[in-house]
Amino acid sequence: NAGVTQTPKFRILKIGQSMTLQCTQDMNHNYMYWYRQDPGMGLKLIYYSVGAGITDKGEVPNGYNVSRSTTEDFPLRLELAAPSQTSVYFCASSYWDRDPLGYTFGSGTRLTVV
Amino acid sequence: EDQVTQSPEALRLQEGESSSLNCSYTVSGLRGLFWYRQDPGKGPEFLFTLYSAGEEKEKERLKATLTKKESFLHITAPKPEDSATYLCAVLRGGGTSYGKLTFGQGTILTVHP
């Protein structure tokens, strides 16, 4: 199993450009998440999804959008990139039944906005 | 609002020198506390879930414990390959949590040979 796959691994954007960070999981997990990680700040939740067609905002959603048309894919869209969006982005998935299980994370996308 | 604070921010140990990492938390109705390991340039890797005060879990040189206010990650006789950032996270109870974790800022552990 590939687990959670994120692309690209690195990207440099100019201010005002847009891009989509891709995330795919092959574990049939129903829940998926996007986090950003800044030095010394921990992981902050951007958006999450509890299933295909269902998404909701997390702690820091401004400047981002998501969609979830299939169970496997959960892309994150950045519109009008700003320097404040320079960060490392992680996608994660989980299958939540009665017992909470740990997330499976992707390897991350390091984004620099200049 | 759920809060997680990890200490120390960084810890340097000599190989074989045992120590502990702390995770203090405030959450409304804890459903689970999670420990992750993160290597440089990689995503976090799941280590443990603890559900209730008094619970302990072990994996190789790592042992995680839980009280009503904090969790400890004990590292016994660490080796250089244990060097990583260790993340703590909490999940609140209730039907609307949707698995959303609140993370601490992490402890950077360096083990020197």
PDB file of C-alpha atoms in Angstrom:
ATOM      1  CA  ASN A   1       0.000   0.000   0.000  1.00  0.00           C
ATOM      2  CA  ALA A   2       1.202   3.491  -0.817  1.00  0.00           C
ATOM      3  CA  GLY A   3      -0.650   5.056   2.141  1.00  0.00           C
ATOM      4  CA  VAL A   4      -1.025   8.825   1.733  1.00  0.00           C
ATOM      5  CA  THR A   5       0.660  10.364  -1.301  1.00  0.00           C
ATOM      6  CA  GLN A   6       1.265  14.105  -1.607  1.00  0.00           C
ATOM      7  CA  THR A   7       2.485  15.998  -4.649  1.00  0.00           C
ATOM      8  CA  PRO A   8       4.508  18.046  -5.275  1.00  0.00           C
ATOM      9  CA  LYS A   9       7.180  17.696  -2.580  1.00  0.00           C
ATOM     10  CA  PHE A  10       8.531  21.204  -3.115  1.00  0.00           C
ATOM     11  CA  ARG A  11       7.178  24.309  -4.792  1.00  0.00           C
ATOM     12  CA  ILE A  12       8.091  27.965  -5.066  1.00  0.00           C
ATOM     13  CA  LEU A  13       5.248  30.361  -5.872  1.00  0.00           C
ATOM     14  CA  LYS A  14       5.234  34.042  -6.586  1.00  0.00           C
ATOM     15  CA  ILE A  15       2.879  36.295  -4.653  1.00  0.00           C
ATOM     16  CA  GLY A  16      -0.561  36.208  -6.232  1.00  0.00           C
ATOM     17  CA  GLN A  17      -0.123  32.878  -8.016  1.00  0.00           C
ATOM     18  CA  SER A  18      -2.411  29.919  -7.368  1.00  0.00           C
ATOM     19  CA  MET A  19      -1.755  26.222  -7.061  1.00  0.00           C
ATOM     20  CA  THR A  20      -3.277  22.927  -5.976  1.00  0.00           C
ATOM     21  CA  LEU A  21      -1.631  20.552  -3.551  1.00  0.00           C
ATOM     22  CA  GLN A  22      -2.609  17.003  -4.324  1.00  0.00           C
ATOM     23  CA  CYS A  23      -3.371  14.297  -1.746  1.00  0.00           C
ATOM     24  CA  THR A  24      -4.411  10.705  -2.433  1.00  0.00           C
ATOM     25  CA  GLN A  25      -4.908   7.804  -0.044  1.00  0.00           C
ATOM     26  CA  ASP A  26      -5.460   4.151  -0.893  1.00  0.00           C
ATOM     27  CA  MET A  27      -6.575   2.858   2.512  1.00  0.00           C
ATOM     28  CA  ASN A  28     -10.295   3.565   2.072  1.00  0.00           C
ATOM     29  CA  HIS A  29     -10.163   5.999   4.985  1.00  0.00           C
ATOM     30  CA  ASN A  30     -13.265   8.126   5.367  1.00  0.00           C
ATOM     31  CA  TYR A  31     -11.690  11.067   7.204  1.00  0.00           C
ATOM     32  CA  MET A  32      -9.032  13.282   5.618  1.00  0.00           C
ATOM     33  CA  TYR A  33      -7.249  16.389   6.863  1.00  0.00           C
ATOM     34  CA  TRP A  34      -4.950  19.179   5.773  1.00  0.00           C
ATOM     35  CA  TYR A  35      -2.508  20.639   8.275  1.00  0.00           C
ATOM     36  CA  ARG A  36       0.220  23.220   7.982  1.00  0.00           C
ATOM     37  CA  GLN A  37       3.366  23.116  10.065  1.00  0.00           C
ATOM     38  CA  ASP A  38       5.393  26.208  10.872  1.00  0.00           C
ATOM     39  CA  PRO A  39       8.608  26.166  12.936  1.00  0.00           C
ATOM     40  CA  GLY A  40       7.879  26.072  16.671  1.00  0.00           C
ATOM     41  CA  MET A  41       4.126  26.298  16.069  1.00  0.00           C
ATOM     42  CA  GLY A  42       3.010  22.713  15.802  1.00  0.00           C
ATOM     43  CA  LEU A  43       0.471  21.454  13.291  1.00  0.00           C
ATOM     44  CA  LYS A  44      -2.570  23.632  12.575  1.00  0.00           C
ATOM     45  CA  LEU A  45      -5.711  22.234  10.934  1.00  0.00           C
ATOM     46  CA  ILE A  46      -6.706  23.976   7.696  1.00  0.00           C
ATOM     47  CA  TYR A  47      -9.632  21.891   6.412  1.00  0.00           C
ATOM     48  CA  TYR A  48     -11.020  18.446   6.958  1.00  0.00           C
ATOM     49  CA  SER A  49     -13.445  16.031   5.311  1.00  0.00           C
ATOM     50  CA  VAL A  50     -15.548  13.248   6.774  1.00  0.00           C
ATOM     51  CA  GLY A  51     -16.395  11.706   3.419  1.00  0.00           C
ATOM     52  CA  ALA A  52     -16.852  12.373  -0.274  1.00  0.00           C
ATOM     53  CA  GLY A  53     -18.727  15.617  -0.812  1.00  0.00           C
ATOM     54  CA  ILE A  54     -18.412  16.746   2.835  1.00  0.00           C
ATOM     55  CA  THR A  55     -15.786  19.269   3.924  1.00  0.00           C
ATOM     56  CA  ASP A  56     -15.458  21.827   6.702  1.00  0.00           C
ATOM     57  CA  LYS A  57     -13.102  24.506   7.961  1.00  0.00           C
ATOM     58  CA  GLY A  58     -10.444  23.933  10.540  1.00  0.00           C
ATOM     59  CA  GLU A  59      -8.514  26.412  12.648  1.00  0.00           C
ATOM     60  CA  VAL A  60      -6.743  28.341   9.843  1.00  0.00           C
ATOM     61  CA  PRO A  61      -8.815  28.121   6.606  1.00  0.00           C
ATOM     62  CA  ASN A  62      -8.350  31.637   5.206  1.00  0.00           C
ATOM     63  CA  GLY A  63      -6.708  31.666   1.788  1.00  0.00           C
ATOM     64  CA  TYR A  64      -7.419  28.001   1.104  1.00  0.00           C
ATOM     65  CA  ASN A  65     -10.145  25.866  -0.426  1.00  0.00           C
ATOM     66  CA  VAL A  66     -10.749  22.141  -0.642  1.00  0.00           C
ATOM     67  CA  SER A  67     -12.960  19.653  -2.408  1.00  0.00           C
ATOM     68  CA  ARG A  68     -13.574  15.959  -1.983  1.00  0.00           C
ATOM     69  CA  SER A  69     -15.240  14.335  -4.962  1.00  0.00           C
ATOM     70  CA  THR A  70     -13.958  10.820  -4.188  1.00  0.00           C
ATOM     71  CA  THR A  71     -12.966   8.887  -1.071  1.00  0.00           C
ATOM     72  CA  GLU A  72      -9.355   8.761  -2.248  1.00  0.00           C
ATOM     73  CA  ASP A  73      -8.590  12.382  -3.186  1.00  0.00           C
ATOM     74  CA  PHE A  74      -8.541  15.560  -1.107  1.00  0.00           C
ATOM     75  CA  PRO A  75      -6.806  18.428  -2.957  1.00  0.00           C
ATOM     76  CA  LEU A  76      -5.988  21.740  -1.277  1.00  0.00           C
ATOM     77  CA  ARG A  77      -6.255  24.885  -3.391  1.00  0.00           C
ATOM     78  CA  LEU A  78      -4.283  28.047  -2.661  1.00  0.00           C
ATOM     79  CA  GLU A  79      -5.687  31.157  -4.310  1.00  0.00           C
ATOM     80  CA  LEU A  80      -3.636  34.368  -4.529  1.00  0.00           C
ATOM     81  CA  ALA A  81      -0.609  33.060  -2.665  1.00  0.00           C
ATOM     82  CA  ALA A  82       0.821  35.254   0.104  1.00  0.00           C
ATOM     83  CA  PRO A  83       4.149  35.054   1.986  1.00  0.00           C
ATOM     84  CA  SER A  84       2.200  34.021   5.110  1.00  0.00           C
ATOM     85  CA  GLN A  85       1.365  30.763   3.327  1.00  0.00           C
ATOM     86  CA  THR A  86       5.014  29.733   3.257  1.00  0.00           C
ATOM     87  CA  SER A  87       4.914  26.521   5.256  1.00  0.00           C
ATOM     88  CA  VAL A  88       5.055  22.749   5.135  1.00  0.00           C
ATOM     89  CA  TYR A  89       1.695  21.198   4.325  1.00  0.00           C
ATOM     90  CA  PHE A  90       0.674  17.743   5.442  1.00  0.00           C
ATOM     91  CA  CYS A  91      -2.281  15.685   4.366  1.00  0.00           C
ATOM     92  CA  ALA A  92      -3.489  12.939   6.692  1.00  0.00           C
ATOM     93  CA  SER A  93      -6.206  10.318   6.728  1.00  0.00           C
ATOM     94  CA  SER A  94      -7.873   8.064   9.260  1.00  0.00           C
ATOM     95  CA  TYR A  95     -10.744   5.618   9.661  1.00  0.00           C
ATOM     96  CA  TRP A  96     -12.835   6.532  12.625  1.00  0.00           C
ATOM     97  CA  ASP A  97     -15.217   3.995  14.029  1.00  0.00           C
ATOM     98  CA  ARG A  98     -15.762   3.524  17.705  1.00  0.00           C
ATOM     99  CA  ASP A  99     -12.072   3.554  18.598  1.00  0.00           C
ATOM    100  CA  PRO A 100      -9.903   6.482  17.507  1.00  0.00           C
ATOM    101  CA  LEU A 101      -6.905   5.377  15.514  1.00  0.00           C
ATOM    102  CA  GLY A 102      -3.817   7.372  14.683  1.00  0.00           C
ATOM    103  CA  TYR A 103      -3.564   9.387  11.515  1.00  0.00           C
ATOM    104  CA  THR A 104      -1.534   8.273   8.536  1.00  0.00           C
ATOM    105  CA  PHE A 105       0.369  11.267   7.212  1.00  0.00           C
ATOM    106  CA  GLY A 106       1.789  12.010   3.805  1.00  0.00           C
ATOM    107  CA  SER A 107       5.400  13.092   3.417  1.00  0.00           C
ATOM    108  CA  GLY A 108       4.493  16.762   3.049  1.00  0.00           C
ATOM    109  CA  THR A 109       4.756  19.614   0.553  1.00  0.00           C
ATOM    110  CA  ARG A 110       7.226  22.386   1.318  1.00  0.00           C
ATOM    111  CA  LEU A 111       5.847  25.625  -0.144  1.00  0.00           C
ATOM    112  CA  THR A 112       7.693  28.901  -0.389  1.00  0.00           C
ATOM    113  CA  VAL A 113       5.903  32.075  -1.504  1.00  0.00           C
ATOM    114  CA  VAL A 114       8.218  34.854  -2.704  1.00  0.00           C
TER     115      VAL A 114
ATOM    116  CA  GLU B   1     -10.405  25.723  23.428  1.00  0.00           C
ATOM    117  CA  ASP B   2      -8.201  22.652  23.519  1.00  0.00           C
ATOM    118  CA  GLN B   3      -4.550  23.285  24.347  1.00  0.00           C
ATOM    119  CA  VAL B   4      -1.446  21.131  24.272  1.00  0.00           C
ATOM    120  CA  THR B   5       1.941  22.259  25.596  1.00  0.00           C
ATOM    121  CA  GLN B   6       5.078  20.178  25.254  1.00  0.00           C
ATOM    122  CA  SER B   7       8.286  20.560  27.226  1.00  0.00           C
ATOM    123  CA  PRO B   8      11.142  20.898  26.851  1.00  0.00           C
ATOM    124  CA  GLU B   9      11.289  22.443  23.367  1.00  0.00           C
ATOM    125  CA  ALA B  10      14.591  20.671  22.769  1.00  0.00           C
ATOM    126  CA  LEU B  11      16.422  17.927  24.632  1.00  0.00           C
ATOM    127  CA  ARG B  12      19.962  16.704  24.102  1.00  0.00           C
ATOM    128  CA  LEU B  13      20.961  13.350  25.570  1.00  0.00           C
ATOM    129  CA  GLN B  14      23.977  11.134  25.502  1.00  0.00           C
ATOM    130  CA  GLU B  15      23.436   7.629  24.217  1.00  0.00           C
ATOM    131  CA  GLY B  16      22.134   5.531  27.097  1.00  0.00           C
ATOM    132  CA  GLU B  17      20.992   8.537  29.153  1.00  0.00           C
ATOM    133  CA  SER B  18      17.301   7.987  29.975  1.00  0.00           C
ATOM    134  CA  SER B  19      14.878  10.912  30.203  1.00  0.00           C
ATOM    135  CA  SER B  20      11.252  11.974  29.755  1.00  0.00           C
ATOM    136  CA  LEU B  21       9.283  14.322  27.524  1.00  0.00           C
ATOM    137  CA  ASN B  22       6.217  16.067  28.902  1.00  0.00           C
ATOM    138  CA  CYS B  23       2.864  16.858  27.280  1.00  0.00           C
ATOM    139  CA  SER B  24       0.399  18.962  29.289  1.00  0.00           C
ATOM    140  CA  TYR B  25      -3.111  19.264  27.933  1.00  0.00           C
ATOM    141  CA  THR B  26      -6.451  20.957  28.449  1.00  0.00           C
ATOM    142  CA  VAL B  27      -9.379  19.408  26.607  1.00  0.00           C
ATOM    143  CA  SER B  28     -13.078  19.014  27.146  1.00  0.00           C
ATOM    144  CA  GLY B  29     -13.581  15.326  27.707  1.00  0.00           C
ATOM    145  CA  LEU B  30     -10.450  13.599  26.476  1.00  0.00           C
ATOM    146  CA  ARG B  31     -11.188  10.813  24.030  1.00  0.00           C
ATOM    147  CA  GLY B  32      -7.580  10.024  23.214  1.00  0.00           C
ATOM    148  CA  LEU B  33      -4.018  11.316  23.514  1.00  0.00           C
ATOM    149  CA  PHE B  34      -1.612  10.549  20.692  1.00  0.00           C
ATOM    150  CA  TRP B  35       2.157  10.479  20.345  1.00  0.00           C
ATOM    151  CA  TYR B  36       3.875  10.810  16.985  1.00  0.00           C
ATOM    152  CA  ARG B  37       7.487  10.732  15.867  1.00  0.00           C
ATOM    153  CA  GLN B  38       8.632  13.039  13.050  1.00  0.00           C
ATOM    154  CA  ASP B  39      11.953  12.714  11.248  1.00  0.00           C
ATOM    155  CA  PRO B  40      13.366  15.720   9.337  1.00  0.00           C
ATOM    156  CA  GLY B  41      11.669  16.205   5.983  1.00  0.00           C
ATOM    157  CA  LYS B  42       9.037  13.553   6.650  1.00  0.00           C
ATOM    158  CA  GLY B  43       5.480  13.345   7.881  1.00  0.00           C
ATOM    159  CA  PRO B  44       4.693  12.381  11.476  1.00  0.00           C
ATOM    160  CA  GLU B  45       4.579   8.661  12.221  1.00  0.00           C
ATOM    161  CA  PHE B  46       2.031   7.306  14.698  1.00  0.00           C
ATOM    162  CA  LEU B  47       3.451   5.820  17.921  1.00  0.00           C
ATOM    163  CA  PHE B  48       0.766   5.453  20.606  1.00  0.00           C
ATOM    164  CA  THR B  49      -2.802   6.227  21.590  1.00  0.00           C
ATOM    165  CA  LEU B  50      -3.693   6.521  25.283  1.00  0.00           C
ATOM    166  CA  TYR B  51      -7.339   6.633  26.286  1.00  0.00           C
ATOM    167  CA  SER B  52      -7.592   7.023  30.052  1.00  0.00           C
ATOM    168  CA  ALA B  53      -5.587   8.107  33.083  1.00  0.00           C
ATOM    169  CA  GLY B  54      -3.291   5.385  34.355  1.00  0.00           C
ATOM    170  CA  GLU B  55      -2.841   3.778  30.974  1.00  0.00           C
ATOM    171  CA  GLU B  56       0.675   2.928  29.747  1.00  0.00           C
ATOM    172  CA  LYS B  57       1.966   1.725  26.399  1.00  0.00           C
ATOM    173  CA  GLU B  58       5.428   0.606  25.353  1.00  0.00           C
ATOM    174  CA  LYS B  59       7.316   0.234  22.123  1.00  0.00           C
ATOM    175  CA  GLU B  60      10.994  -0.697  22.171  1.00  0.00           C
ATOM    176  CA  ARG B  61      12.761   2.012  24.242  1.00  0.00           C
ATOM    177  CA  LEU B  62       9.657   4.213  24.479  1.00  0.00           C
ATOM    178  CA  LYS B  63       6.960   4.151  27.133  1.00  0.00           C
ATOM    179  CA  ALA B  64       4.008   6.544  27.191  1.00  0.00           C
ATOM    180  CA  THR B  65       1.953   7.244  30.308  1.00  0.00           C
ATOM    181  CA  LEU B  66      -1.165   9.318  30.924  1.00  0.00           C
ATOM    182  CA  THR B  67      -2.628  11.255  33.835  1.00  0.00           C
ATOM    183  CA  LYS B  68      -5.672  13.534  33.894  1.00  0.00           C
ATOM    184  CA  LYS B  69      -3.561  16.576  33.018  1.00  0.00           C
ATOM    185  CA  GLU B  70      -0.435  15.350  31.259  1.00  0.00           C
ATOM    186  CA  SER B  71       1.346  12.584  29.446  1.00  0.00           C
ATOM    187  CA  PHE B  72       4.963  11.527  29.574  1.00  0.00           C
ATOM    188  CA  LEU B  73       7.048   9.847  26.939  1.00  0.00           C
ATOM    189  CA  HIS B  74       9.844   8.012  28.723  1.00  0.00           C
ATOM    190  CA  ILE B  75      12.908   7.106  26.699  1.00  0.00           C
ATOM    191  CA  THR B  76      15.067   4.382  28.227  1.00  0.00           C
ATOM    192  CA  ALA B  77      18.709   4.032  27.173  1.00  0.00           C
ATOM    193  CA  PRO B  78      18.203   6.041  23.971  1.00  0.00           C
ATOM    194  CA  LYS B  79      20.208   5.477  20.814  1.00  0.00           C
ATOM    195  CA  PRO B  80      21.153   8.029  18.129  1.00  0.00           C
ATOM    196  CA  GLU B  81      18.403   6.637  15.884  1.00  0.00           C
ATOM    197  CA  ASP B  82      15.833   7.852  18.442  1.00  0.00           C
ATOM    198  CA  SER B  83      16.723  11.423  17.441  1.00  0.00           C
ATOM    199  CA  ALA B  84      13.563  13.049  16.053  1.00  0.00           C
ATOM    200  CA  THR B  85      10.811  15.492  16.898  1.00  0.00           C
ATOM    201  CA  TYR B  86       8.140  13.976  19.125  1.00  0.00           C
ATOM    202  CA  LEU B  87       4.627  15.371  18.797  1.00  0.00           C
ATOM    203  CA  CYS B  88       1.746  15.050  21.234  1.00  0.00           C
ATOM    204  CA  ALA B  89      -1.897  15.562  20.226  1.00  0.00           C
ATOM    205  CA  VAL B  90      -5.314  15.299  21.858  1.00  0.00           C
ATOM    206  CA  LEU B  91      -8.754  14.379  20.582  1.00  0.00           C
ATOM    207  CA  ARG B  92     -11.784  15.689  22.409  1.00  0.00           C
ATOM    208  CA  GLY B  93     -14.788  13.566  23.051  1.00  0.00           C
ATOM    209  CA  GLY B  94     -18.215  14.176  21.627  1.00  0.00           C
ATOM    210  CA  GLY B  95     -19.913  13.470  18.347  1.00  0.00           C
ATOM    211  CA  THR B  96     -18.606  16.534  16.532  1.00  0.00           C
ATOM    212  CA  SER B  97     -14.892  15.975  17.016  1.00  0.00           C
ATOM    213  CA  TYR B  98     -14.585  14.248  13.618  1.00  0.00           C
ATOM    214  CA  GLY B  99     -11.167  13.021  14.544  1.00  0.00           C
ATOM    215  CA  LYS B 100      -9.695  16.517  14.623  1.00  0.00           C
ATOM    216  CA  LEU B 101      -6.487  16.506  16.629  1.00  0.00           C
ATOM    217  CA  THR B 102      -4.962  19.441  18.489  1.00  0.00           C
ATOM    218  CA  PHE B 103      -1.175  19.206  18.394  1.00  0.00           C
ATOM    219  CA  GLY B 104       1.544  20.511  20.664  1.00  0.00           C
ATOM    220  CA  GLN B 105       4.567  22.270  19.231  1.00  0.00           C
ATOM    221  CA  GLY B 106       6.805  19.238  19.634  1.00  0.00           C
ATOM    222  CA  THR B 107      10.033  18.331  21.437  1.00  0.00           C
ATOM    223  CA  ILE B 108      13.196  18.024  19.370  1.00  0.00           C
ATOM    224  CA  LEU B 109      15.231  15.133  20.747  1.00  0.00           C
ATOM    225  CA  THR B 110      18.895  14.728  19.851  1.00  0.00           C
ATOM    226  CA  VAL B 111      20.830  11.699  21.074  1.00  0.00           C
ATOM    227  CA  HIS B 112      24.604  11.917  20.774  1.00  0.00           C
ATOM    228  CA  PRO B 113      26.733   8.761  20.443  1.00  0.00           C
TER     229      PRO B 113
END
